[in-house]
Short mmCIF file of C-alpha atoms and ligand atoms in Angstrom, two decimals:
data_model
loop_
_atom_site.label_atom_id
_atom_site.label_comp_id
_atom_site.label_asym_id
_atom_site.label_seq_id
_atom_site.Cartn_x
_atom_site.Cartn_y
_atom_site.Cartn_z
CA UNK A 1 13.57 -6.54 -27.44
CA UNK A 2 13.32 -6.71 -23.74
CA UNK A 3 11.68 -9.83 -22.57
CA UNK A 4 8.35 -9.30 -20.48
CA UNK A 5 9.14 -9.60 -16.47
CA UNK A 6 5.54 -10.27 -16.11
CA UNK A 7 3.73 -13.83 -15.99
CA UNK A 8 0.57 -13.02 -16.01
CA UNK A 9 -1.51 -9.95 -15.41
CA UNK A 10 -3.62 -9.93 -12.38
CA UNK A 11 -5.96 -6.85 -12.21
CA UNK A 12 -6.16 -4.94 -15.30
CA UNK A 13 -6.55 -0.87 -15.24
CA UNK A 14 -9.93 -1.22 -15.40
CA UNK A 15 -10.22 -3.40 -12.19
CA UNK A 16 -8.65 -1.53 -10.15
CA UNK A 17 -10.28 1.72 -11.41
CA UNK A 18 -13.97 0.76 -10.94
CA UNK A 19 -12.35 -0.88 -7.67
CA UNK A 20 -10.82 2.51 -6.38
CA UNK A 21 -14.11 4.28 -7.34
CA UNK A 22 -16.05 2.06 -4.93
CA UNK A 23 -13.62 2.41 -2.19
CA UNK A 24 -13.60 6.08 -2.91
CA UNK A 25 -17.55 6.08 -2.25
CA UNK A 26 -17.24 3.84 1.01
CA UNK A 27 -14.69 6.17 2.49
CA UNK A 28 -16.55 9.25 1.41
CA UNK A 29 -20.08 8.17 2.91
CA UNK A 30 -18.19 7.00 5.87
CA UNK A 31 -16.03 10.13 6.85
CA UNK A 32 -18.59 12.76 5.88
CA UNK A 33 -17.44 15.76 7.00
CA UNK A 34 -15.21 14.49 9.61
CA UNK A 35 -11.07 16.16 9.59
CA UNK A 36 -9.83 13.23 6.76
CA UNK A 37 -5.86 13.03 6.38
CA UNK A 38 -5.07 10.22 4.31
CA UNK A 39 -1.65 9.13 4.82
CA UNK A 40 0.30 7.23 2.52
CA UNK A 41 4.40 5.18 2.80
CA UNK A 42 6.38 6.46 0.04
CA UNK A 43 6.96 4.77 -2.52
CA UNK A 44 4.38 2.18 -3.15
CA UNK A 45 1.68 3.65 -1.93
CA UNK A 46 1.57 6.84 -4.42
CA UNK A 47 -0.23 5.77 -7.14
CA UNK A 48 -3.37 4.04 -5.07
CA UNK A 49 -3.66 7.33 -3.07
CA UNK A 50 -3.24 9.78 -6.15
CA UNK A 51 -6.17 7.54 -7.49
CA UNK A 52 -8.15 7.03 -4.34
CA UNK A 53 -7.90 11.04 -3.34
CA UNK A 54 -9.30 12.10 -6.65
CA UNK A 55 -12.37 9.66 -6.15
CA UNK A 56 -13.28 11.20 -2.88
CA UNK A 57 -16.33 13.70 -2.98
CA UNK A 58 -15.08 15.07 0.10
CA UNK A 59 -12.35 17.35 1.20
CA UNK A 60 -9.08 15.56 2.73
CA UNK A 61 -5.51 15.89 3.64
CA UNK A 62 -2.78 13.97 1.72
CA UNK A 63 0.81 13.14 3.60
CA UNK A 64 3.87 11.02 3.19
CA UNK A 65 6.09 8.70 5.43
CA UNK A 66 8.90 6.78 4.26
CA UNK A 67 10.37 3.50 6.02
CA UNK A 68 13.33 1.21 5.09
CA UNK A 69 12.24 -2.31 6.22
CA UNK A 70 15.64 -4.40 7.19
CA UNK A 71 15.31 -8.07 5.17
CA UNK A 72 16.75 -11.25 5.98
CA UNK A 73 17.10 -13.10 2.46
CA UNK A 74 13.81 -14.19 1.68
CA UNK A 75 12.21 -13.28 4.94
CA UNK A 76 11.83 -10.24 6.70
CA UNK A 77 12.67 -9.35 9.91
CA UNK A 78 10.22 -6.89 10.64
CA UNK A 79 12.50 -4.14 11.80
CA UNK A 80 11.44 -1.31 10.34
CA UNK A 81 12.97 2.45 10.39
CA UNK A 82 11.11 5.68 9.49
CA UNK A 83 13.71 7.77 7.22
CA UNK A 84 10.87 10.09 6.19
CA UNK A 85 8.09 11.51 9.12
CA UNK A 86 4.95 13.22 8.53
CA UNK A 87 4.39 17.13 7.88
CA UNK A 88 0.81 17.05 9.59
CA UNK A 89 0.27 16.78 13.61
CA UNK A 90 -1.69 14.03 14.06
CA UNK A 91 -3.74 15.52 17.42
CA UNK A 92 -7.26 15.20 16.86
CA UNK A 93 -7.72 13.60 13.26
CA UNK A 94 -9.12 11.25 11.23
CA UNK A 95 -5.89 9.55 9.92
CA UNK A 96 -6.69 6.88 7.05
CA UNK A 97 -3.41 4.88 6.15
CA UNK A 98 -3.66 4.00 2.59
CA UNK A 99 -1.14 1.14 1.41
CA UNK A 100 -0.57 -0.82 -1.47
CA UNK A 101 -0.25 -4.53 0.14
CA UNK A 102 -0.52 -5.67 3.07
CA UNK A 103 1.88 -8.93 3.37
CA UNK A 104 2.96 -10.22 6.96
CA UNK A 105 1.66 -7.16 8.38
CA UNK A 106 4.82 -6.34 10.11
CA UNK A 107 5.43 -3.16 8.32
CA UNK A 108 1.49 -1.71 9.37
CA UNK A 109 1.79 -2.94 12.68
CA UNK A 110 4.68 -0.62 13.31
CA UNK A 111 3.16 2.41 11.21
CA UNK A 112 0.46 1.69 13.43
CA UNK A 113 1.66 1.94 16.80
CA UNK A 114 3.88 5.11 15.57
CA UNK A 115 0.58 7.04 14.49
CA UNK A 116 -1.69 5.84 17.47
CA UNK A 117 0.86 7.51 19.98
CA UNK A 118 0.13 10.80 18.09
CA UNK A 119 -3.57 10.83 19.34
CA UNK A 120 -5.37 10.93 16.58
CA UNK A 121 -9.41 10.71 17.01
CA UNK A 122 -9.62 7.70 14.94
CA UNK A 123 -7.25 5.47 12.90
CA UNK A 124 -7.93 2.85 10.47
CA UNK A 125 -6.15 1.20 7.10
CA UNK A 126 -7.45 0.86 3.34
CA UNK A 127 -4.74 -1.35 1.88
CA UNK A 128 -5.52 -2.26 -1.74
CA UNK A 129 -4.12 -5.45 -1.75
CA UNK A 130 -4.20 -7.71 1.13
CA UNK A 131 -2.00 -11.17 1.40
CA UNK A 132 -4.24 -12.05 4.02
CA UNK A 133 -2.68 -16.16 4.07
CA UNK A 134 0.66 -14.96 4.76
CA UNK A 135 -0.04 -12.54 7.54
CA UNK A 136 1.43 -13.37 10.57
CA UNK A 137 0.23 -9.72 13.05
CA UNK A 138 -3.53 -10.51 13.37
CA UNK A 139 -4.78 -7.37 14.86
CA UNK A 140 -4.61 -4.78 12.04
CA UNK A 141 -7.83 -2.05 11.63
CA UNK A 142 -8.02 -2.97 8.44
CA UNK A 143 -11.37 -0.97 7.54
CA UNK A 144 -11.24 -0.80 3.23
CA UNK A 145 -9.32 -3.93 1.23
CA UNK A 146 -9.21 -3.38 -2.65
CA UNK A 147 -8.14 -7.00 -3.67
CA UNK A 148 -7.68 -10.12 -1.86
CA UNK A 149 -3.81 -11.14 -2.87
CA UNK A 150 -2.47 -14.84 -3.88
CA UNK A 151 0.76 -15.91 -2.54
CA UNK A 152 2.90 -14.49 -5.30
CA UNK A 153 5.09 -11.33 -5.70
CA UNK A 154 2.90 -8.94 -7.39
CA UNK A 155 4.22 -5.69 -9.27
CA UNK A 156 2.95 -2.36 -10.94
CA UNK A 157 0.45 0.34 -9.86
CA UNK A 158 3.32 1.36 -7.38
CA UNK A 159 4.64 -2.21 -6.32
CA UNK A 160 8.44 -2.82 -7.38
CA UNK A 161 10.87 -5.45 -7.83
CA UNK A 162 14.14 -4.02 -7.09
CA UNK A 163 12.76 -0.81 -8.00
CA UNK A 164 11.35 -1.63 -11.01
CA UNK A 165 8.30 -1.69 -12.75
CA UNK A 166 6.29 0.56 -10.13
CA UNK A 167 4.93 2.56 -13.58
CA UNK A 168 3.05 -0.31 -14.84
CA UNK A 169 -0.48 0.95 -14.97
CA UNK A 170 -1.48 -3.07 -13.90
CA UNK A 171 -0.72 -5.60 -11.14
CA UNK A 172 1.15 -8.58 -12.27
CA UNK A 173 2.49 -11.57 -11.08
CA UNK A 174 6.26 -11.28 -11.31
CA UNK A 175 8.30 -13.78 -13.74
CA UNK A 176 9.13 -16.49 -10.82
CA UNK A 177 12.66 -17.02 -12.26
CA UNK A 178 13.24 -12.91 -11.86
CA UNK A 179 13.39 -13.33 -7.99
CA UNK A 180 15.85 -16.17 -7.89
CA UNK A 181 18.58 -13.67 -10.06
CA UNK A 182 21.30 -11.96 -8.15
CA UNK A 183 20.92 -8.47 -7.71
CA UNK A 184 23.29 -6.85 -10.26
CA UNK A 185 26.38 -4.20 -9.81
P1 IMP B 1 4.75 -6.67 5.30
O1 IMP B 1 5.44 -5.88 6.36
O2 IMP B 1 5.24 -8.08 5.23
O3 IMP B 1 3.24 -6.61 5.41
O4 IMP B 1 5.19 -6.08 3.91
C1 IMP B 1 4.59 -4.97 3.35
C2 IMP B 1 5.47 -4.36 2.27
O5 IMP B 1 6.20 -5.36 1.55
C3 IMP B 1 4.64 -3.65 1.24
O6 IMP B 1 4.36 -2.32 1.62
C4 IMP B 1 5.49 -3.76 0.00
O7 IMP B 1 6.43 -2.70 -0.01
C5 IMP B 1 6.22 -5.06 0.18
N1 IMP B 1 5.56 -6.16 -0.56
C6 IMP B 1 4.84 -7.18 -0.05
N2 IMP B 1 4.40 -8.00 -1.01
C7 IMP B 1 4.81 -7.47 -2.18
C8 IMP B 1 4.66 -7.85 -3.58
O8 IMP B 1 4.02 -8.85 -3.93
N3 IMP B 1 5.24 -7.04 -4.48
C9 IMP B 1 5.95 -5.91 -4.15
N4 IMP B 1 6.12 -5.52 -2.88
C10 IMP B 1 5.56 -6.30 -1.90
MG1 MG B 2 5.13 -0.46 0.40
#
């Protein structure tokens, strides 16, 4: 049997359910009948936005991005590449960026200034997890936050370790002694 890679379980299904729910109801008060897109980075984001879109009790726009971020051992650097863009023009929207974690904030803080020189009419973040002690970019929208985060690598509900583990239906604190392995092959 295949020993758990999980140390303990965070937020349970049910947490992050009624969670979602209330974010959906903030978000759909908020934007009314305003032009919503919600757009999400591929792949951690998917699950939180498949979630979060169904709550909504208004109409909105779903899109993808995808990004390679370039790390440095532990640390990142903070370069970050866009290897997928957006199908929807930008010009004139409502654009709600819906991540999974928010960490340093290096990753956002790029997405951000990409999407701002699109001019849409408003742009703000819902991140459902937010790692607010480690950020080190201070100036993020941030206008919905699930979960605060502790300091600890966190996967399931579309987080991943090496790709793995982004179909657990809960967020759990990764086994520290997983991280320190070599990455196989
Ligand atoms: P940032 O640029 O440092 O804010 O990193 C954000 C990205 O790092 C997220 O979108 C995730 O892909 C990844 N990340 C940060 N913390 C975790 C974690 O605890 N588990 C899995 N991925 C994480
Ligand atoms: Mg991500």
């Amino acid at each position: 049997m295949r020993a758990t890679p999980i140390e303990r379980v965070l937020l349970t299904e049910e947490q992050i359910r009624l969670r979602v729910r209330d974010l959906a109801a903030q978000i759909s008060a908020d934007y009314g009948d305003r032009d919503l897109l919600l757009v999400t980075v591929l792949k951690g984001g998917l699950y939180f936005l498949a979630d979060l879109s169904r709550s909504l009790t208004i109409p909105a726009a779903i899109d993808f991005m995808a990004i390679t971020s370039y790390r440095g051992g532990q640390g990142r650097s903070g370069a970050v590449r866009l290897i997928k863009d957006l199908d929807e023009d930008l010009t004139g929207r409502h654009v709600l960026l819906v991540e999974d974690i928010i960490d340093t904030g290096l990753t956002m803080s790029y997405l951000m200034r990409t999407l701002r020189a699109r001019d849409p009419a408003d742009l703000a973040i819902c991140t459902l997890l937010d790692k607010t002690a480690r950020r080190i970019v201070d100036d993020l929208p941030i206008r919905y936050r699930g979960f605060e985060a502790p300091d600890a690598f966190l996967v399931g509900y579309g987080l991943d370790f090496r790709e793995q583990y982004r179909n657990f239906p809960y967020i759990g604190i990764l086994q520290p002694e997983l991280i320190a392995t070599p990455v196989q092959g």
